[in-house]
Amino acid sequence: MLKHHESNQRIEWVDQAKGLAILGICLFHFFQNYPERTHLVSLLDRNGARIGFAAVDLFFVLAGVNVSLSLVKMINKDNINWISWLKKRLTRLYITYWLSIVVTLIITFIWGEIKLQSGLDFLRIILGFPGYRLYQQINPGFWFFSVILQFYLIVPLLFTLTQYRFERILGFGLLAGLVVKVLCWWIVPTQSYWHGFFWQHHFIGSYLFEACLGIYWGFIYSRQQKFRAMDWCLTLILLGVGITLYGWQAALGREVFYMLGFNITFSPFFFLGSYWLCKTLGQKPLMNPVMKLFSILGQQSYQIYLIHQPLFFVWFRFWRSQINLTTLGGLSLTLVVTIILLSLYVWLFIRLESWLRNQIKFL
């Protein structure tokens, strides 16, 4: 019999880890979209990309953890209703996503560069499978919705195929992740559209290992309320393998892409490291305000991911004409003002989303 975390309260370290991840992603996108490509900005962009990739992997491990925690109690009682489970999650996903489409189109209209070419393009966006071209033209953050949607849709099949055995789910995820990496390394041409498809975006296969790892570790945490010494040992071994391979490729003078395999070796460490960091800092009274902030960011991380980039596009275009962005002072001021605007923007979006959900319940 599995032990379930009975509290209806949110698990703080999960929210805090999400908060760390979304903060890293927003900073990466800030420097990625900053209008002036100074040496400092380019340096921060390159290193921020590594943080951004790691943060996305962390999101998918945490998504798996949340799925596992939501299912353990029902598995114990042998009363899983997959239709009800999917309905609850897809409703939450789509309401926020559709509202983000409206907000994005309004902002993009103000920016003056809406590039939808047909009604079919708009239909694909509404359904949640817009494809890479439309991601880039409308809102790059929409890819995240598409892959999370794919993950939720395959969860019932995943549990059924593995006969509800969590260790089998982990094995399936590892095998699927390795297959995708083999495709990227040796089979699919680098210049091909499908290389980008398998490498990142569009496809849950690129993140299936992380999601299945999260499902497995969610089961472990639900049963023991902690992670085992074995989990830490295997994680450190994987990290060592990843660092060795990474260094070997770099020594050969090859351009190293994190997502082409190293994420499988690094993601477990990022997750357990975030868990340890959040639990450790959470025990220090002086860090309470900071950890509370991370919790708030984590609770709204899905909304932030979907809506933050269009604001950057519009804001940077306007702000560029107001101050000199090439100086360190200009960069610092832009970062501070962007944080203020983004905070207000997210707050207004969340209030609007809450109102919309209440109206839907009323109807």
Tab-separated table of C-alpha atoms in Angstrom:
chain	number	residue	atom	x	y	z
A	1	MET	CA	0.000	0.000	0.000
A	2	LEU	CA	1.349	3.409	-0.945
A	3	LYS	CA	1.556	6.190	1.581
A	4	HIS	CA	-0.016	9.400	0.336
A	5	HIS	CA	0.731	12.966	1.334
A	6	GLU	CA	-2.679	13.675	2.857
A	7	SER	CA	-2.411	17.407	3.335
A	8	ASN	CA	-4.475	19.490	0.953
A	9	GLN	CA	-1.924	22.286	1.216
A	10	ARG	CA	0.571	22.865	-1.533
A	11	ILE	CA	4.036	21.395	-1.074
A	12	GLU	CA	6.235	24.414	-0.486
A	13	TRP	CA	9.493	23.132	-1.939
A	14	VAL	CA	7.722	22.180	-5.190
A	15	ASP	CA	6.355	25.716	-5.611
A	16	GLN	CA	9.699	27.221	-4.630
A	17	ALA	CA	11.574	25.082	-7.148
A	18	LYS	CA	9.121	26.217	-9.830
A	19	GLY	CA	9.742	29.792	-8.727
A	20	LEU	CA	13.485	29.355	-9.152
A	21	ALA	CA	12.922	27.846	-12.600
A	22	ILE	CA	10.600	30.565	-13.907
A	23	LEU	CA	12.914	33.273	-12.584
A	24	GLY	CA	15.815	31.716	-14.493
A	25	ILE	CA	13.729	31.483	-17.666
A	26	CYS	CA	12.535	35.102	-17.460
A	27	LEU	CA	16.110	36.334	-16.981
A	28	PHE	CA	17.274	34.234	-19.932
A	29	HIS	CA	14.544	35.652	-22.167
A	30	PHE	CA	15.313	39.166	-20.940
A	31	PHE	CA	18.897	38.970	-22.190
A	32	GLN	CA	17.894	36.940	-25.257
A	33	ASN	CA	15.527	39.704	-26.402
A	34	TYR	CA	17.485	42.726	-25.180
A	35	PRO	CA	17.730	45.076	-28.192
A	36	GLU	CA	21.409	46.039	-27.916
A	37	ARG	CA	23.827	43.132	-28.372
A	38	THR	CA	26.698	44.457	-26.286
A	39	HIS	CA	29.485	42.100	-25.212
A	40	LEU	CA	28.026	41.841	-21.699
A	41	VAL	CA	24.501	41.137	-22.972
A	42	SER	CA	25.747	38.479	-25.397
A	43	LEU	CA	27.741	36.851	-22.601
A	44	LEU	CA	24.729	36.828	-20.278
A	45	ASP	CA	22.537	35.543	-23.101
A	46	ARG	CA	24.841	32.592	-23.851
A	47	ASN	CA	25.143	31.582	-20.218
A	48	GLY	CA	21.496	32.372	-19.555
A	49	ALA	CA	20.568	29.873	-22.268
A	50	ARG	CA	22.167	27.108	-20.214
A	51	ILE	CA	20.172	28.206	-17.182
A	52	GLY	CA	17.023	28.413	-19.283
A	53	PHE	CA	17.407	24.879	-20.654
A	54	ALA	CA	18.060	23.526	-17.168
A	55	ALA	CA	15.035	25.385	-15.799
A	56	VAL	CA	12.747	23.933	-18.469
A	57	ASP	CA	13.984	20.434	-17.627
A	58	LEU	CA	13.254	21.169	-13.963
A	59	PHE	CA	9.717	22.196	-14.899
A	60	PHE	CA	9.056	18.845	-16.560
A	61	VAL	CA	10.446	16.859	-13.629
A	62	LEU	CA	8.183	18.891	-11.336
A	63	ALA	CA	5.241	18.312	-13.697
A	64	GLY	CA	5.834	14.584	-13.320
A	65	VAL	CA	6.023	14.936	-9.527
A	66	ASN	CA	2.681	16.748	-9.455
A	67	VAL	CA	1.079	14.090	-11.667
A	68	SER	CA	2.361	11.343	-9.405
A	69	LEU	CA	1.168	13.032	-6.215
A	70	SER	CA	-2.268	13.575	-7.743
A	71	LEU	CA	-2.598	9.889	-8.667
A	72	VAL	CA	-1.114	7.995	-5.724
A	73	LYS	CA	-4.201	8.284	-3.533
A	74	MET	CA	-6.487	7.186	-6.360
A	75	ILE	CA	-4.194	4.254	-7.180
A	76	ASN	CA	-4.427	3.145	-3.542
A	77	LYS	CA	-8.208	3.128	-3.767
A	78	ASP	CA	-8.169	1.613	-7.260
A	79	ASN	CA	-10.636	4.221	-8.471
A	80	ILE	CA	-8.824	6.230	-11.125
A	81	ASN	CA	-11.237	7.885	-13.517
A	82	TRP	CA	-8.938	8.974	-16.318
A	83	ILE	CA	-11.615	11.007	-18.090
A	84	SER	CA	-12.282	13.019	-14.942
A	85	TRP	CA	-8.567	13.390	-14.254
A	86	LEU	CA	-7.868	14.631	-17.775
A	87	LYS	CA	-10.886	16.943	-17.789
A	88	LYS	CA	-9.724	18.676	-14.613
A	89	ARG	CA	-6.202	19.240	-15.882
A	90	LEU	CA	-7.040	20.154	-19.458
A	91	THR	CA	-9.676	22.629	-18.295
A	92	ARG	CA	-7.112	24.380	-16.152
A	93	LEU	CA	-4.552	24.345	-18.964
A	94	TYR	CA	-6.849	25.586	-21.707
A	95	ILE	CA	-8.557	28.426	-19.820
A	96	THR	CA	-5.203	30.017	-19.033
A	97	TYR	CA	-3.896	29.270	-22.524
A	98	TRP	CA	-6.876	30.748	-24.358
A	99	LEU	CA	-6.737	33.882	-22.230
A	100	SER	CA	-3.030	34.171	-22.972
A	101	ILE	CA	-3.847	33.974	-26.700
A	102	VAL	CA	-6.208	36.942	-26.376
A	103	VAL	CA	-3.693	38.960	-24.376
A	104	THR	CA	-0.880	38.053	-26.780
A	105	LEU	CA	-2.886	39.079	-29.843
A	106	ILE	CA	-3.793	42.405	-28.236
A	107	ILE	CA	-0.173	43.131	-27.356
A	108	THR	CA	1.026	41.942	-30.755
A	109	PHE	CA	-1.563	44.159	-32.471
A	110	ILE	CA	-0.185	47.144	-30.552
A	111	TRP	CA	3.282	46.073	-31.664
A	112	GLY	CA	1.898	46.005	-35.209
A	113	GLU	CA	3.301	42.702	-36.447
A	114	ILE	CA	0.581	40.051	-36.337
A	115	LYS	CA	1.656	37.446	-38.910
A	116	LEU	CA	-1.233	34.979	-38.991
A	117	GLN	CA	-1.614	33.945	-42.615
A	118	SER	CA	-4.838	31.970	-42.531
A	119	GLY	CA	-7.763	30.778	-40.447
A	120	LEU	CA	-6.021	27.390	-40.242
A	121	ASP	CA	-3.086	29.057	-38.464
A	122	PHE	CA	-5.459	30.507	-35.888
A	123	LEU	CA	-7.254	27.163	-35.465
A	124	ARG	CA	-3.948	25.414	-34.802
A	125	ILE	CA	-3.139	27.997	-32.144
A	126	ILE	CA	-6.560	27.555	-30.498
A	127	LEU	CA	-6.145	23.757	-30.391
A	128	GLY	CA	-2.700	24.080	-28.873
A	129	PHE	CA	-0.552	22.629	-31.670
A	130	PRO	CA	0.618	25.721	-33.554
A	131	GLY	CA	4.025	24.457	-34.692
A	132	TYR	CA	7.400	26.165	-34.620
A	133	ARG	CA	6.612	28.817	-37.251
A	134	LEU	CA	3.601	30.117	-35.344
A	135	TYR	CA	5.376	29.909	-31.996
A	136	GLN	CA	7.965	32.358	-33.240
A	137	GLN	CA	5.480	34.638	-34.950
A	138	ILE	CA	2.942	34.910	-32.133
A	139	ASN	CA	4.303	33.810	-28.781
A	140	PRO	CA	7.345	31.548	-28.289
A	141	GLY	CA	5.981	30.539	-24.889
A	142	PHE	CA	3.099	28.618	-26.473
A	143	TRP	CA	5.407	25.658	-27.155
A	144	PHE	CA	5.374	24.954	-23.422
A	145	PHE	CA	1.598	24.578	-23.392
A	146	SER	CA	1.745	22.247	-26.379
A	147	VAL	CA	4.264	19.887	-24.774
A	148	ILE	CA	2.545	19.896	-21.355
A	149	LEU	CA	-0.693	19.094	-23.178
A	150	GLN	CA	0.969	16.143	-24.916
A	151	PHE	CA	2.309	14.930	-21.578
A	152	TYR	CA	-1.103	14.961	-19.898
A	153	LEU	CA	-2.690	13.183	-22.854
A	154	ILE	CA	-0.221	10.299	-22.726
A	155	VAL	CA	-0.245	9.872	-18.925
A	156	PRO	CA	-3.210	7.409	-18.928
A	157	LEU	CA	-1.558	5.367	-21.697
A	158	LEU	CA	1.775	5.488	-19.872
A	159	PHE	CA	0.314	4.111	-16.647
A	160	THR	CA	-1.712	1.489	-18.504
A	161	LEU	CA	1.244	0.217	-20.547
A	162	THR	CA	3.441	-0.059	-17.457
A	163	GLN	CA	0.671	-1.607	-15.342
A	164	TYR	CA	0.910	1.223	-12.812
A	165	ARG	CA	4.488	0.297	-11.920
A	166	PHE	CA	6.439	3.459	-11.218
A	167	GLU	CA	9.845	1.899	-11.834
A	168	ARG	CA	8.646	0.770	-15.263
A	169	ILE	CA	7.523	4.314	-16.015
A	170	LEU	CA	11.037	5.543	-15.189
A	171	GLY	CA	12.554	2.863	-17.435
A	172	PHE	CA	10.198	3.748	-20.275
A	173	GLY	CA	11.098	7.422	-19.975
A	174	LEU	CA	14.821	6.676	-20.009
A	175	LEU	CA	14.486	4.462	-23.090
A	176	ALA	CA	12.364	7.054	-24.917
A	177	GLY	CA	14.813	9.808	-24.014
A	178	LEU	CA	17.775	7.812	-25.317
A	179	VAL	CA	15.971	7.043	-28.587
A	180	VAL	CA	15.338	10.760	-29.167
A	181	LYS	CA	18.986	11.577	-28.474
A	182	VAL	CA	20.172	8.882	-30.893
A	183	LEU	CA	17.917	10.372	-33.559
A	184	CYS	CA	19.440	13.797	-32.971
A	185	TRP	CA	23.065	12.653	-32.793
A	186	TRP	CA	23.312	10.152	-35.637
A	187	ILE	CA	20.188	9.858	-37.794
A	188	VAL	CA	18.324	13.132	-38.401
A	189	PRO	CA	20.397	15.714	-40.369
A	190	THR	CA	21.260	18.825	-38.363
A	191	GLN	CA	19.794	21.096	-41.035
A	192	SER	CA	16.503	19.187	-41.067
A	193	TYR	CA	13.299	20.569	-39.570
A	194	TRP	CA	12.939	17.288	-37.672
A	195	HIS	CA	16.254	17.829	-35.893
A	196	GLY	CA	14.771	20.863	-34.163
A	197	PHE	CA	11.541	18.966	-33.616
A	198	PHE	CA	13.265	16.177	-31.710
A	199	TRP	CA	15.850	18.430	-30.085
A	200	GLN	CA	13.390	20.730	-28.362
A	201	HIS	CA	9.877	22.204	-28.661
A	202	HIS	CA	6.848	20.557	-30.271
A	203	PHE	CA	7.468	17.111	-28.901
A	204	ILE	CA	7.062	15.524	-25.456
A	205	GLY	CA	9.675	12.936	-26.420
A	206	SER	CA	12.343	15.586	-25.838
A	207	TYR	CA	11.253	15.804	-22.197
A	208	LEU	CA	9.742	12.380	-21.549
A	209	PHE	CA	12.686	11.223	-19.446
A	210	GLU	CA	12.358	14.259	-17.165
A	211	ALA	CA	8.584	13.820	-16.855
A	212	CYS	CA	8.843	10.084	-16.110
A	213	LEU	CA	11.634	10.729	-13.619
A	214	GLY	CA	9.307	13.189	-11.893
A	215	ILE	CA	6.503	10.611	-11.792
A	216	TYR	CA	8.848	8.069	-10.221
A	217	TRP	CA	10.300	10.486	-7.677
A	218	GLY	CA	6.833	11.802	-6.869
A	219	PHE	CA	5.922	8.251	-5.868
A	220	ILE	CA	9.084	7.973	-3.741
A	221	TYR	CA	8.384	11.299	-2.022
A	222	SER	CA	4.743	10.412	-1.408
A	223	ARG	CA	5.791	7.189	0.281
A	224	GLN	CA	8.717	8.490	2.363
A	225	GLN	CA	8.357	12.296	2.457
A	226	LYS	CA	11.999	12.521	1.390
A	227	PHE	CA	14.423	11.185	-1.199
A	228	ARG	CA	16.645	8.203	-0.547
A	229	ALA	CA	20.419	7.973	-0.339
A	230	MET	CA	20.234	5.753	-3.426
A	231	ASP	CA	18.554	8.575	-5.370
A	232	TRP	CA	21.374	10.957	-4.483
A	233	CYS	CA	24.111	8.440	-5.310
A	234	LEU	CA	22.723	7.579	-8.739
A	235	THR	CA	22.153	11.272	-9.439
A	236	LEU	CA	25.784	12.121	-8.666
A	237	ILE	CA	26.994	9.219	-10.831
A	238	LEU	CA	24.880	10.472	-13.742
A	239	LEU	CA	26.186	13.991	-13.190
A	240	GLY	CA	29.762	12.708	-13.343
A	241	VAL	CA	29.034	10.891	-16.599
A	242	GLY	CA	27.475	14.024	-18.066
A	243	ILE	CA	30.378	16.267	-17.072
A	244	THR	CA	32.854	13.770	-18.512
A	245	LEU	CA	31.022	13.546	-21.835
A	246	TYR	CA	30.562	17.298	-21.959
A	247	GLY	CA	34.267	17.907	-21.371
A	248	TRP	CA	35.265	15.246	-23.890
A	249	GLN	CA	33.162	16.838	-26.639
A	250	ALA	CA	34.444	20.305	-25.790
A	251	ALA	CA	38.058	19.055	-25.857
A	252	LEU	CA	37.463	17.723	-29.382
A	253	GLY	CA	36.443	21.216	-30.412
A	254	ARG	CA	32.841	20.292	-31.061
A	255	GLU	CA	29.976	22.662	-30.418
A	256	VAL	CA	28.126	21.192	-27.478
A	257	PHE	CA	24.330	21.394	-27.325
A	258	TYR	CA	22.929	20.744	-23.893
A	259	MET	CA	19.653	19.241	-25.110
A	260	LEU	CA	21.369	16.653	-27.299
A	261	GLY	CA	21.813	14.238	-24.432
A	262	PHE	CA	23.441	15.980	-21.512
A	263	ASN	CA	20.066	16.923	-20.051
A	264	ILE	CA	19.462	13.239	-19.231
A	265	THR	CA	22.575	13.207	-17.070
A	266	PHE	CA	22.143	16.673	-15.551
A	267	SER	CA	18.364	16.923	-14.939
A	268	PRO	CA	18.254	14.603	-11.898
A	269	PHE	CA	20.943	16.733	-10.227
A	270	PHE	CA	19.125	19.977	-11.034
A	271	PHE	CA	15.972	18.580	-9.460
A	272	LEU	CA	17.495	17.155	-6.279
A	273	GLY	CA	19.750	20.191	-5.991
A	274	SER	CA	16.719	22.492	-6.161
A	275	TYR	CA	14.928	20.315	-3.610
A	276	TRP	CA	17.904	20.503	-1.223
A	277	LEU	CA	18.311	24.255	-1.738
A	278	CYS	CA	14.632	25.020	-1.101
A	279	LYS	CA	14.440	22.771	1.956
A	280	THR	CA	17.672	24.233	3.382
A	281	LEU	CA	16.794	27.882	2.806
A	282	GLY	CA	13.262	27.268	4.034
A	283	GLN	CA	14.679	26.455	7.470
A	284	LYS	CA	16.422	29.836	7.783
A	285	PRO	CA	14.117	32.569	9.189
A	286	LEU	CA	16.029	35.330	7.417
A	287	MET	CA	15.213	33.697	4.065
A	288	ASN	CA	11.451	33.480	4.694
A	289	PRO	CA	10.568	36.570	2.564
A	290	VAL	CA	12.687	35.299	-0.331
A	291	MET	CA	11.245	31.789	-0.161
A	292	LYS	CA	7.734	33.232	0.052
A	293	LEU	CA	8.450	35.142	-3.152
A	294	PHE	CA	9.677	31.970	-4.844
A	295	SER	CA	6.501	30.182	-3.704
A	296	ILE	CA	4.326	32.891	-5.247
A	297	LEU	CA	6.311	32.782	-8.491
A	298	GLY	CA	6.024	28.998	-8.557
A	299	GLN	CA	2.280	29.010	-8.025
A	300	GLN	CA	1.893	31.309	-11.036
A	301	SER	CA	4.773	29.902	-13.109
A	302	TYR	CA	2.514	28.452	-15.825
A	303	GLN	CA	0.838	31.816	-16.381
A	304	ILE	CA	4.157	33.663	-16.332
A	305	TYR	CA	5.677	31.292	-18.892
A	306	LEU	CA	2.801	31.791	-21.323
A	307	ILE	CA	2.595	35.572	-21.248
A	308	HIS	CA	5.949	37.136	-20.387
A	309	GLN	CA	7.753	37.184	-23.744
A	310	PRO	CA	5.277	39.320	-25.748
A	311	LEU	CA	5.643	42.006	-23.079
A	312	PHE	CA	9.397	41.998	-23.632
A	313	PHE	CA	8.943	42.447	-27.385
A	314	VAL	CA	6.695	45.496	-27.038
A	315	TRP	CA	8.400	47.046	-24.041
A	316	PHE	CA	11.919	46.816	-25.432
A	317	ARG	CA	10.853	48.365	-28.717
A	318	PHE	CA	9.376	51.380	-26.914
A	319	TRP	CA	12.104	51.662	-24.288
A	320	ARG	CA	14.868	51.595	-26.893
A	321	SER	CA	13.834	55.032	-28.092
A	322	GLN	CA	13.816	56.468	-24.561
A	323	ILE	CA	17.284	55.727	-23.146
A	324	ASN	CA	20.732	54.537	-24.184
A	325	LEU	CA	20.620	50.745	-23.822
A	326	THR	CA	24.291	50.207	-24.627
A	327	THR	CA	25.542	51.338	-21.204
A	328	LEU	CA	25.639	49.317	-17.991
A	329	GLY	CA	23.370	51.900	-16.398
A	330	GLY	CA	20.872	51.544	-19.219
A	331	LEU	CA	20.912	47.768	-18.859
A	332	SER	CA	20.410	47.955	-15.084
A	333	LEU	CA	17.582	50.471	-15.355
A	334	THR	CA	15.896	48.419	-18.063
A	335	LEU	CA	16.062	45.292	-15.893
A	336	VAL	CA	14.534	47.076	-12.873
A	337	VAL	CA	11.722	48.702	-14.853
A	338	THR	CA	11.016	45.440	-16.694
A	339	ILE	CA	10.650	43.579	-13.381
A	340	ILE	CA	8.151	46.184	-12.166
A	341	LEU	CA	6.151	46.094	-15.394
A	342	LEU	CA	6.205	42.303	-15.576
A	343	SER	CA	4.991	42.038	-11.966
A	344	LEU	CA	2.076	44.373	-12.668
A	345	TYR	CA	1.315	42.617	-15.957
A	346	VAL	CA	1.238	39.167	-14.346
A	347	TRP	CA	-0.879	40.424	-11.438
A	348	LEU	CA	-3.473	41.884	-13.826
A	349	PHE	CA	-3.484	38.690	-15.910
A	350	ILE	CA	-4.031	36.513	-12.839
A	351	ARG	CA	-6.892	38.713	-11.647
A	352	LEU	CA	-8.489	38.514	-15.091
A	353	GLU	CA	-7.989	34.751	-15.202
A	354	SER	CA	-9.592	34.361	-11.768
A	355	TRP	CA	-12.592	36.402	-12.882
A	356	LEU	CA	-12.912	34.329	-16.068
A	357	ARG	CA	-12.844	31.058	-14.140
A	358	ASN	CA	-15.559	32.324	-11.806
A	359	GLN	CA	-17.731	33.271	-14.779
A	360	ILE	CA	-17.292	29.823	-16.313
A	361	LYS	CA	-18.275	28.168	-13.020
A	362	PHE	CA	-21.315	30.444	-12.815
A	363	LEU	CA	-22.414	29.417	-16.314
